[in-house]
C-alpha cells in the first residue's frame, strides 16, 4: 500500500543523553564492582579446600581445628588460648566462606573482605603458633600441631593471592571503561548540539 504523501511522517525521536547515560553508568559500575581473577581463581579454590582439610587435622595434641572452632571439652582440656580460637574463626568466616562467595559472585567488595580477613587470620595464626611454643614449664598442654602450622602457611598464601586479585585489574577492563566514558560524552555532545561537536557553523549541512 502506497503511503499518502500528504501525511507527514513522524520523525524518529533520537535517544537523549538521559536515556543513554544510565546504560553507561551501569556498565561502568559493573566493571568497577567486579574482579577477574583468571587462573588465580583456581589457586584460590585449591587453597580454600586445603584450609578446610587443615581444620580436620590436629591443631595441638589431639585437638583438631573443628574442636577449637566449637570450643568443646577437648579444646578446654588442652588450654586452647584466645589467638587459636580467633585464628580458626577468621579462617572459617573469611578465608573460606568469604573467599568462596568472592569467587562465585566476583564482587570486588567481597574480595576485599576475604583479603582483610585472611590478613588478620595470618597474624593470629602466627600468634597461635607462638602461644603454643611458649607454654609454662609445668604445663601439660601440647605444642602446635601440624594442622595449625599448615593452616597458617596456607592462609598467608591465600592473602597474597587475594592481594594480587583485587589490585590487578586487567587492561581489557580499563580499556572498556575508558571506551564507555568516551562514548557517553560523545553521545551527549552530539545530541546537545545536533551537529559536529567541533567546527564552525558553516561546516554544518543545511
JSON list of C-alpha atoms in Angstrom, two decimals:
[
{"chain": "A", "resi": 1, "resn": "UNK", "atom": "CA", "xyz": [0.00, 0.00, 0.00]},
{"chain": "A", "resi": 2, "resn": "UNK", "atom": "CA", "xyz": [1.43, 3.38, -1.07]},
{"chain": "A", "resi": 3, "resn": "UNK", "atom": "CA", "xyz": [1.56, 5.84, 1.80]},
{"chain": "A", "resi": 4, "resn": "UNK", "atom": "CA", "xyz": [-0.35, 9.10, 1.45]},
{"chain": "A", "resi": 5, "resn": "UNK", "atom": "CA", "xyz": [2.21, 11.79, 0.51]},
{"chain": "A", "resi": 6, "resn": "UNK", "atom": "CA", "xyz": [0.12, 14.36, 2.34]},
{"chain": "A", "resi": 7, "resn": "UNK", "atom": "CA", "xyz": [0.54, 12.52, 5.60]},
{"chain": "A", "resi": 8, "resn": "UNK", "atom": "CA", "xyz": [3.73, 13.73, 7.24]},
{"chain": "A", "resi": 9, "resn": "UNK", "atom": "CA", "xyz": [5.98, 11.03, 8.51]},
{"chain": "A", "resi": 10, "resn": "UNK", "atom": "CA", "xyz": [6.60, 11.05, 12.19]},
{"chain": "A", "resi": 11, "resn": "UNK", "atom": "CA", "xyz": [10.31, 11.58, 12.77]},
{"chain": "A", "resi": 12, "resn": "UNK", "atom": "CA", "xyz": [12.03, 9.13, 14.99]},
{"chain": "A", "resi": 13, "resn": "UNK", "atom": "CA", "xyz": [12.83, 10.55, 18.35]},
{"chain": "A", "resi": 14, "resn": "UNK", "atom": "CA", "xyz": [16.55, 10.31, 18.98]},
{"chain": "A", "resi": 15, "resn": "UNK", "atom": "CA", "xyz": [17.68, 8.89, 22.23]},
{"chain": "A", "resi": 16, "resn": "UNK", "atom": "CA", "xyz": [18.57, 11.59, 24.66]},
{"chain": "A", "resi": 17, "resn": "UNK", "atom": "CA", "xyz": [21.56, 11.55, 26.91]},
{"chain": "A", "resi": 18, "resn": "UNK", "atom": "CA", "xyz": [19.20, 10.91, 29.81]},
{"chain": "A", "resi": 19, "resn": "UNK", "atom": "CA", "xyz": [18.26, 7.58, 28.20]},
{"chain": "A", "resi": 20, "resn": "UNK", "atom": "CA", "xyz": [21.82, 6.63, 27.34]},
{"chain": "A", "resi": 21, "resn": "UNK", "atom": "CA", "xyz": [23.63, 7.71, 30.47]},
{"chain": "A", "resi": 22, "resn": "UNK", "atom": "CA", "xyz": [22.15, 5.08, 32.80]},
{"chain": "A", "resi": 23, "resn": "UNK", "atom": "CA", "xyz": [23.32, 2.31, 30.44]},
{"chain": "A", "resi": 24, "resn": "UNK", "atom": "CA", "xyz": [26.87, 3.58, 30.51]},
{"chain": "A", "resi": 25, "resn": "UNK", "atom": "CA", "xyz": [26.68, 4.18, 34.22]},
{"chain": "A", "resi": 26, "resn": "UNK", "atom": "CA", "xyz": [25.50, 0.65, 34.87]},
{"chain": "A", "resi": 27, "resn": "UNK", "atom": "CA", "xyz": [28.23, -0.78, 32.64]},
{"chain": "A", "resi": 28, "resn": "UNK", "atom": "CA", "xyz": [30.86, 1.27, 34.42]},
{"chain": "A", "resi": 29, "resn": "UNK", "atom": "CA", "xyz": [29.59, 0.28, 37.85]},
{"chain": "A", "resi": 30, "resn": "UNK", "atom": "CA", "xyz": [29.60, -3.37, 36.80]},
{"chain": "A", "resi": 31, "resn": "UNK", "atom": "CA", "xyz": [33.23, -3.13, 35.70]},
{"chain": "A", "resi": 32, "resn": "UNK", "atom": "CA", "xyz": [34.24, -1.27, 38.83]},
{"chain": "A", "resi": 33, "resn": "UNK", "atom": "CA", "xyz": [32.46, -3.68, 41.18]},
{"chain": "A", "resi": 34, "resn": "UNK", "atom": "CA", "xyz": [33.73, -6.94, 39.68]},
{"chain": "A", "resi": 35, "resn": "UNK", "atom": "CA", "xyz": [37.08, -8.69, 39.65]},
{"chain": "A", "resi": 36, "resn": "UNK", "atom": "CA", "xyz": [38.55, -11.02, 37.07]},
{"chain": "A", "resi": 37, "resn": "UNK", "atom": "CA", "xyz": [40.92, -13.36, 38.94]},
{"chain": "A", "resi": 38, "resn": "UNK", "atom": "CA", "xyz": [41.52, -15.51, 35.87]},
{"chain": "A", "resi": 39, "resn": "UNK", "atom": "CA", "xyz": [43.74, -18.52, 36.52]},
{"chain": "A", "resi": 40, "resn": "UNK", "atom": "CA", "xyz": [44.28, -17.25, 40.06]},
{"chain": "A", "resi": 41, "resn": "UNK", "atom": "CA", "xyz": [40.72, -18.34, 40.85]},
{"chain": "A", "resi": 42, "resn": "UNK", "atom": "CA", "xyz": [41.85, -21.97, 40.59]},
{"chain": "A", "resi": 43, "resn": "UNK", "atom": "CA", "xyz": [44.72, -21.31, 43.00]},
{"chain": "A", "resi": 44, "resn": "UNK", "atom": "CA", "xyz": [42.38, -19.64, 45.48]},
{"chain": "A", "resi": 45, "resn": "UNK", "atom": "CA", "xyz": [39.90, -22.51, 45.23]},
{"chain": "A", "resi": 46, "resn": "UNK", "atom": "CA", "xyz": [42.64, -25.07, 45.92]},
{"chain": "A", "resi": 47, "resn": "UNK", "atom": "CA", "xyz": [43.89, -23.08, 48.92]},
{"chain": "A", "resi": 48, "resn": "UNK", "atom": "CA", "xyz": [40.37, -22.87, 50.33]},
{"chain": "A", "resi": 49, "resn": "UNK", "atom": "CA", "xyz": [39.89, -26.63, 50.00]},
{"chain": "A", "resi": 50, "resn": "UNK", "atom": "CA", "xyz": [43.22, -27.29, 51.72]},
{"chain": "A", "resi": 51, "resn": "UNK", "atom": "CA", "xyz": [42.29, -24.90, 54.53]},
{"chain": "A", "resi": 52, "resn": "UNK", "atom": "CA", "xyz": [39.13, -26.88, 55.12]},
{"chain": "A", "resi": 53, "resn": "UNK", "atom": "CA", "xyz": [41.21, -30.04, 55.37]},
{"chain": "A", "resi": 54, "resn": "UNK", "atom": "CA", "xyz": [43.54, -28.46, 57.94]},
{"chain": "A", "resi": 55, "resn": "UNK", "atom": "CA", "xyz": [40.57, -27.91, 60.24]},
{"chain": "A", "resi": 56, "resn": "UNK", "atom": "CA", "xyz": [40.27, -31.69, 60.48]},
{"chain": "A", "resi": 57, "resn": "UNK", "atom": "CA", "xyz": [43.97, -32.06, 61.35]},
{"chain": "A", "resi": 58, "resn": "UNK", "atom": "CA", "xyz": [45.36, -31.68, 64.89]},
{"chain": "A", "resi": 59, "resn": "UNK", "atom": "CA", "xyz": [46.00, -28.07, 65.88]},
{"chain": "A", "resi": 60, "resn": "UNK", "atom": "CA", "xyz": [47.54, -29.09, 69.17]},
{"chain": "A", "resi": 61, "resn": "UNK", "atom": "CA", "xyz": [47.86, -32.58, 70.60]},
{"chain": "A", "resi": 62, "resn": "UNK", "atom": "CA", "xyz": [44.75, -34.49, 69.55]},
{"chain": "A", "resi": 63, "resn": "UNK", "atom": "CA", "xyz": [42.60, -31.35, 69.32]},
{"chain": "A", "resi": 64, "resn": "UNK", "atom": "CA", "xyz": [41.52, -30.64, 65.74]},
{"chain": "A", "resi": 65, "resn": "UNK", "atom": "CA", "xyz": [40.59, -27.32, 64.22]},
{"chain": "A", "resi": 66, "resn": "UNK", "atom": "CA", "xyz": [36.91, -28.21, 64.43]},
{"chain": "A", "resi": 67, "resn": "UNK", "atom": "CA", "xyz": [37.35, -28.85, 68.17]},
{"chain": "A", "resi": 68, "resn": "UNK", "atom": "CA", "xyz": [38.88, -25.39, 68.56]},
{"chain": "A", "resi": 69, "resn": "UNK", "atom": "CA", "xyz": [36.06, -23.91, 66.47]},
{"chain": "A", "resi": 70, "resn": "UNK", "atom": "CA", "xyz": [33.34, -25.48, 68.62]},
{"chain": "A", "resi": 71, "resn": "UNK", "atom": "CA", "xyz": [35.17, -24.98, 71.92]},
{"chain": "A", "resi": 72, "resn": "UNK", "atom": "CA", "xyz": [34.31, -28.47, 73.16]},
{"chain": "A", "resi": 73, "resn": "UNK", "atom": "CA", "xyz": [35.71, -30.30, 76.17]},
{"chain": "A", "resi": 74, "resn": "UNK", "atom": "CA", "xyz": [38.79, -31.50, 74.28]},
{"chain": "A", "resi": 75, "resn": "UNK", "atom": "CA", "xyz": [39.74, -27.91, 73.44]},
{"chain": "A", "resi": 76, "resn": "UNK", "atom": "CA", "xyz": [39.14, -26.76, 77.00]},
{"chain": "A", "resi": 77, "resn": "UNK", "atom": "CA", "xyz": [41.20, -29.62, 78.41]},
{"chain": "A", "resi": 78, "resn": "UNK", "atom": "CA", "xyz": [44.21, -28.62, 76.27]},
{"chain": "A", "resi": 79, "resn": "UNK", "atom": "CA", "xyz": [44.01, -24.96, 77.34]},
{"chain": "A", "resi": 80, "resn": "UNK", "atom": "CA", "xyz": [43.39, -23.52, 73.88]},
{"chain": "A", "resi": 81, "resn": "UNK", "atom": "CA", "xyz": [44.33, -19.83, 74.01]},
{"chain": "A", "resi": 82, "resn": "UNK", "atom": "CA", "xyz": [42.41, -16.92, 72.52]},
{"chain": "A", "resi": 83, "resn": "UNK", "atom": "CA", "xyz": [44.70, -16.45, 69.47]},
{"chain": "A", "resi": 84, "resn": "UNK", "atom": "CA", "xyz": [43.99, -20.03, 68.36]},
{"chain": "A", "resi": 85, "resn": "UNK", "atom": "CA", "xyz": [40.24, -19.50, 68.63]},
{"chain": "A", "resi": 86, "resn": "UNK", "atom": "CA", "xyz": [40.36, -16.22, 66.72]},
{"chain": "A", "resi": 87, "resn": "UNK", "atom": "CA", "xyz": [42.58, -17.78, 64.05]},
{"chain": "A", "resi": 88, "resn": "UNK", "atom": "CA", "xyz": [40.21, -20.69, 63.43]},
{"chain": "A", "resi": 89, "resn": "UNK", "atom": "CA", "xyz": [37.15, -18.45, 63.31]},
{"chain": "A", "resi": 90, "resn": "UNK", "atom": "CA", "xyz": [38.77, -15.98, 60.90]},
{"chain": "A", "resi": 91, "resn": "UNK", "atom": "CA", "xyz": [39.90, -18.85, 58.69]},
{"chain": "A", "resi": 92, "resn": "UNK", "atom": "CA", "xyz": [36.37, -20.25, 58.59]},
{"chain": "A", "resi": 93, "resn": "UNK", "atom": "CA", "xyz": [34.47, -16.99, 58.07]},
{"chain": "A", "resi": 94, "resn": "UNK", "atom": "CA", "xyz": [36.84, -15.02, 55.86]},
{"chain": "A", "resi": 95, "resn": "UNK", "atom": "CA", "xyz": [39.42, -17.34, 54.29]},
{"chain": "A", "resi": 96, "resn": "UNK", "atom": "CA", "xyz": [36.83, -20.00, 53.45]},
{"chain": "A", "resi": 97, "resn": "UNK", "atom": "CA", "xyz": [33.28, -18.56, 53.32]},
{"chain": "A", "resi": 98, "resn": "UNK", "atom": "CA", "xyz": [34.13, -15.05, 52.08]},
{"chain": "A", "resi": 99, "resn": "UNK", "atom": "CA", "xyz": [36.61, -16.45, 49.55]},
{"chain": "A", "resi": 100, "resn": "UNK", "atom": "CA", "xyz": [34.02, -18.85, 48.12]},
{"chain": "A", "resi": 101, "resn": "UNK", "atom": "CA", "xyz": [31.45, -16.05, 47.84]},
{"chain": "A", "resi": 102, "resn": "UNK", "atom": "CA", "xyz": [34.00, -13.77, 46.17]},
{"chain": "A", "resi": 103, "resn": "UNK", "atom": "CA", "xyz": [34.91, -16.46, 43.64]},
{"chain": "A", "resi": 104, "resn": "UNK", "atom": "CA", "xyz": [31.29, -17.25, 42.82]},
{"chain": "A", "resi": 105, "resn": "UNK", "atom": "CA", "xyz": [30.00, -13.66, 42.61]},
{"chain": "A", "resi": 106, "resn": "UNK", "atom": "CA", "xyz": [33.29, -11.92, 41.63]},
{"chain": "A", "resi": 107, "resn": "UNK", "atom": "CA", "xyz": [32.19, -8.93, 43.67]},
{"chain": "A", "resi": 108, "resn": "UNK", "atom": "CA", "xyz": [35.04, -6.51, 44.39]},
{"chain": "A", "resi": 109, "resn": "UNK", "atom": "CA", "xyz": [33.85, -5.78, 47.94]},
{"chain": "A", "resi": 110, "resn": "UNK", "atom": "CA", "xyz": [33.72, -9.48, 48.87]},
{"chain": "A", "resi": 111, "resn": "UNK", "atom": "CA", "xyz": [37.24, -9.95, 47.56]},
{"chain": "A", "resi": 112, "resn": "UNK", "atom": "CA", "xyz": [38.40, -7.09, 49.78]},
{"chain": "A", "resi": 113, "resn": "UNK", "atom": "CA", "xyz": [36.62, -8.66, 52.78]},
{"chain": "A", "resi": 114, "resn": "UNK", "atom": "CA", "xyz": [38.29, -12.01, 52.07]},
{"chain": "A", "resi": 115, "resn": "UNK", "atom": "CA", "xyz": [41.65, -10.23, 51.76]},
{"chain": "A", "resi": 116, "resn": "UNK", "atom": "CA", "xyz": [41.27, -8.28, 55.02]},
{"chain": "A", "resi": 117, "resn": "UNK", "atom": "CA", "xyz": [40.02, -11.28, 56.98]},
{"chain": "A", "resi": 118, "resn": "UNK", "atom": "CA", "xyz": [42.77, -13.55, 55.64]},
{"chain": "A", "resi": 119, "resn": "UNK", "atom": "CA", "xyz": [45.41, -10.96, 56.52]},
{"chain": "A", "resi": 120, "resn": "UNK", "atom": "CA", "xyz": [44.13, -10.75, 60.10]},
{"chain": "A", "resi": 121, "resn": "UNK", "atom": "CA", "xyz": [43.97, -14.55, 60.27]},
{"chain": "A", "resi": 122, "resn": "UNK", "atom": "CA", "xyz": [47.63, -14.67, 59.19]},
{"chain": "A", "resi": 123, "resn": "UNK", "atom": "CA", "xyz": [48.60, -12.52, 62.17]},
{"chain": "A", "resi": 124, "resn": "UNK", "atom": "CA", "xyz": [46.58, -14.57, 64.64]},
{"chain": "A", "resi": 125, "resn": "UNK", "atom": "CA", "xyz": [47.94, -17.79, 63.14]},
{"chain": "A", "resi": 126, "resn": "UNK", "atom": "CA", "xyz": [51.46, -16.63, 63.92]},
{"chain": "A", "resi": 127, "resn": "UNK", "atom": "CA", "xyz": [50.37, -15.69, 67.46]},
{"chain": "A", "resi": 128, "resn": "UNK", "atom": "CA", "xyz": [48.70, -19.08, 67.85]},
{"chain": "A", "resi": 129, "resn": "UNK", "atom": "CA", "xyz": [51.91, -20.94, 66.99]},
{"chain": "A", "resi": 130, "resn": "UNK", "atom": "CA", "xyz": [53.90, -18.66, 69.29]},
{"chain": "A", "resi": 131, "resn": "UNK", "atom": "CA", "xyz": [51.46, -19.17, 72.18]},
{"chain": "A", "resi": 132, "resn": "UNK", "atom": "CA", "xyz": [51.73, -22.97, 71.86]},
{"chain": "A", "resi": 133, "resn": "UNK", "atom": "CA", "xyz": [55.53, -22.77, 71.81]},
{"chain": "A", "resi": 134, "resn": "UNK", "atom": "CA", "xyz": [55.80, -20.55, 74.91]},
{"chain": "A", "resi": 135, "resn": "UNK", "atom": "CA", "xyz": [53.79, -22.63, 77.38]},
{"chain": "A", "resi": 136, "resn": "UNK", "atom": "CA", "xyz": [54.80, -22.62, 81.06]},
{"chain": "A", "resi": 137, "resn": "UNK", "atom": "CA", "xyz": [57.32, -25.24, 82.08]},
{"chain": "A", "resi": 138, "resn": "UNK", "atom": "CA", "xyz": [54.81, -27.02, 84.30]},
{"chain": "A", "resi": 139, "resn": "UNK", "atom": "CA", "xyz": [52.07, -27.04, 81.64]},
{"chain": "A", "resi": 140, "resn": "UNK", "atom": "CA", "xyz": [50.83, -30.37, 80.32]},
{"chain": "A", "resi": 141, "resn": "UNK", "atom": "CA", "xyz": [49.37, -28.80, 77.16]},
{"chain": "A", "resi": 142, "resn": "UNK", "atom": "CA", "xyz": [50.74, -29.77, 73.76]},
{"chain": "A", "resi": 143, "resn": "UNK", "atom": "CA", "xyz": [52.63, -27.62, 71.28]},
{"chain": "A", "resi": 144, "resn": "UNK", "atom": "CA", "xyz": [51.44, -26.51, 67.85]},
{"chain": "A", "resi": 145, "resn": "UNK", "atom": "CA", "xyz": [50.04, -29.29, 65.69]},
{"chain": "A", "resi": 146, "resn": "UNK", "atom": "CA", "xyz": [50.54, -29.92, 62.00]},
{"chain": "A", "resi": 147, "resn": "UNK", "atom": "CA", "xyz": [47.07, -28.59, 61.18]},
{"chain": "A", "resi": 148, "resn": "UNK", "atom": "CA", "xyz": [47.83, -25.23, 62.80]},
{"chain": "A", "resi": 149, "resn": "UNK", "atom": "CA", "xyz": [51.19, -24.82, 61.06]},
{"chain": "A", "resi": 150, "resn": "UNK", "atom": "CA", "xyz": [49.94, -25.84, 57.61]},
{"chain": "A", "resi": 151, "resn": "UNK", "atom": "CA", "xyz": [46.78, -23.75, 58.05]},
{"chain": "A", "resi": 152, "resn": "UNK", "atom": "CA", "xyz": [48.85, -20.67, 58.84]},
{"chain": "A", "resi": 153, "resn": "UNK", "atom": "CA", "xyz": [51.06, -21.17, 55.77]},
{"chain": "A", "resi": 154, "resn": "UNK", "atom": "CA", "xyz": [48.01, -21.64, 53.56]},
{"chain": "A", "resi": 155, "resn": "UNK", "atom": "CA", "xyz": [46.20, -18.56, 54.85]},
{"chain": "A", "resi": 156, "resn": "UNK", "atom": "CA", "xyz": [49.33, -16.45, 54.25]},
{"chain": "A", "resi": 157, "resn": "UNK", "atom": "CA", "xyz": [49.45, -17.74, 50.67]},
{"chain": "A", "resi": 158, "resn": "UNK", "atom": "CA", "xyz": [45.73, -17.02, 50.27]},
{"chain": "A", "resi": 159, "resn": "UNK", "atom": "CA", "xyz": [46.24, -13.46, 51.49]},
{"chain": "A", "resi": 160, "resn": "UNK", "atom": "CA", "xyz": [48.83, -12.80, 48.79]},
{"chain": "A", "resi": 161, "resn": "UNK", "atom": "CA", "xyz": [46.59, -14.32, 46.12]},
{"chain": "A", "resi": 162, "resn": "UNK", "atom": "CA", "xyz": [43.69, -12.04, 47.07]},
{"chain": "A", "resi": 163, "resn": "UNK", "atom": "CA", "xyz": [46.03, -9.06, 47.25]},
{"chain": "A", "resi": 164, "resn": "UNK", "atom": "CA", "xyz": [47.06, -9.62, 43.65]},
{"chain": "A", "resi": 165, "resn": "UNK", "atom": "CA", "xyz": [43.49, -10.26, 42.52]},
{"chain": "A", "resi": 166, "resn": "UNK", "atom": "CA", "xyz": [41.99, -7.07, 43.94]},
{"chain": "A", "resi": 167, "resn": "UNK", "atom": "CA", "xyz": [44.77, -4.78, 42.75]},
{"chain": "A", "resi": 168, "resn": "UNK", "atom": "CA", "xyz": [45.48, -6.22, 39.31]},
{"chain": "A", "resi": 169, "resn": "UNK", "atom": "CA", "xyz": [42.65, -5.08, 37.09]},
{"chain": "A", "resi": 170, "resn": "UNK", "atom": "CA", "xyz": [43.12, -6.31, 33.56]},
{"chain": "A", "resi": 171, "resn": "UNK", "atom": "CA", "xyz": [43.97, -3.94, 30.72]},
{"chain": "A", "resi": 172, "resn": "UNK", "atom": "CA", "xyz": [40.82, -5.03, 28.94]},
{"chain": "A", "resi": 173, "resn": "UNK", "atom": "CA", "xyz": [38.67, -3.85, 31.85]},
{"chain": "A", "resi": 174, "resn": "UNK", "atom": "CA", "xyz": [40.35, -0.45, 31.93]},
{"chain": "A", "resi": 175, "resn": "UNK", "atom": "CA", "xyz": [40.07, -0.05, 28.14]},
{"chain": "A", "resi": 176, "resn": "UNK", "atom": "CA", "xyz": [36.39, -0.97, 28.21]},
{"chain": "A", "resi": 177, "resn": "UNK", "atom": "CA", "xyz": [35.79, 1.51, 30.99]},
{"chain": "A", "resi": 178, "resn": "UNK", "atom": "CA", "xyz": [37.51, 4.29, 29.01]},
{"chain": "A", "resi": 179, "resn": "UNK", "atom": "CA", "xyz": [35.56, 3.45, 25.83]},
{"chain": "A", "resi": 180, "resn": "UNK", "atom": "CA", "xyz": [32.28, 3.67, 27.67]},
{"chain": "A", "resi": 181, "resn": "UNK", "atom": "CA", "xyz": [33.18, 7.05, 29.12]},
{"chain": "A", "resi": 182, "resn": "UNK", "atom": "CA", "xyz": [34.21, 8.39, 25.70]},
{"chain": "A", "resi": 183, "resn": "UNK", "atom": "CA", "xyz": [31.06, 7.05, 24.03]},
{"chain": "A", "resi": 184, "resn": "UNK", "atom": "CA", "xyz": [28.86, 8.58, 26.71]},
{"chain": "A", "resi": 185, "resn": "UNK", "atom": "CA", "xyz": [30.50, 12.01, 26.33]},
{"chain": "A", "resi": 186, "resn": "UNK", "atom": "CA", "xyz": [30.31, 11.88, 22.53]},
{"chain": "A", "resi": 187, "resn": "UNK", "atom": "CA", "xyz": [26.65, 10.87, 22.52]},
{"chain": "A", "resi": 188, "resn": "UNK", "atom": "CA", "xyz": [25.78, 13.65, 24.95]},
{"chain": "A", "resi": 189, "resn": "UNK", "atom": "CA", "xyz": [27.58, 16.31, 22.93]},
{"chain": "A", "resi": 190, "resn": "UNK", "atom": "CA", "xyz": [26.13, 15.17, 19.59]},
{"chain": "A", "resi": 191, "resn": "UNK", "atom": "CA", "xyz": [22.62, 15.16, 20.98]},
{"chain": "A", "resi": 192, "resn": "UNK", "atom": "CA", "xyz": [23.05, 18.57, 22.58]},
{"chain": "A", "resi": 193, "resn": "UNK", "atom": "CA", "xyz": [24.39, 20.36, 19.51]},
{"chain": "A", "resi": 194, "resn": "UNK", "atom": "CA", "xyz": [22.67, 18.26, 16.82]},
{"chain": "A", "resi": 195, "resn": "UNK", "atom": "CA", "xyz": [25.77, 18.56, 14.71]},
{"chain": "A", "resi": 196, "resn": "UNK", "atom": "CA", "xyz": [29.54, 18.26, 14.79]},
{"chain": "A", "resi": 197, "resn": "UNK", "atom": "CA", "xyz": [30.96, 18.66, 18.24]},
{"chain": "A", "resi": 198, "resn": "UNK", "atom": "CA", "xyz": [33.80, 20.83, 16.97]},
{"chain": "A", "resi": 199, "resn": "UNK", "atom": "CA", "xyz": [33.76, 23.12, 13.97]},
{"chain": "A", "resi": 200, "resn": "UNK", "atom": "CA", "xyz": [32.29, 26.34, 12.60]},
{"chain": "A", "resi": 201, "resn": "UNK", "atom": "CA", "xyz": [28.59, 26.80, 11.97]},
{"chain": "A", "resi": 202, "resn": "UNK", "atom": "CA", "xyz": [29.34, 26.89, 8.24]},
{"chain": "A", "resi": 203, "resn": "UNK", "atom": "CA", "xyz": [30.56, 23.31, 8.48]},
{"chain": "A", "resi": 204, "resn": "UNK", "atom": "CA", "xyz": [27.06, 22.10, 9.27]},
{"chain": "A", "resi": 205, "resn": "UNK", "atom": "CA", "xyz": [24.85, 20.88, 6.46]},
{"chain": "A", "resi": 206, "resn": "UNK", "atom": "CA", "xyz": [21.71, 22.95, 5.80]}
]
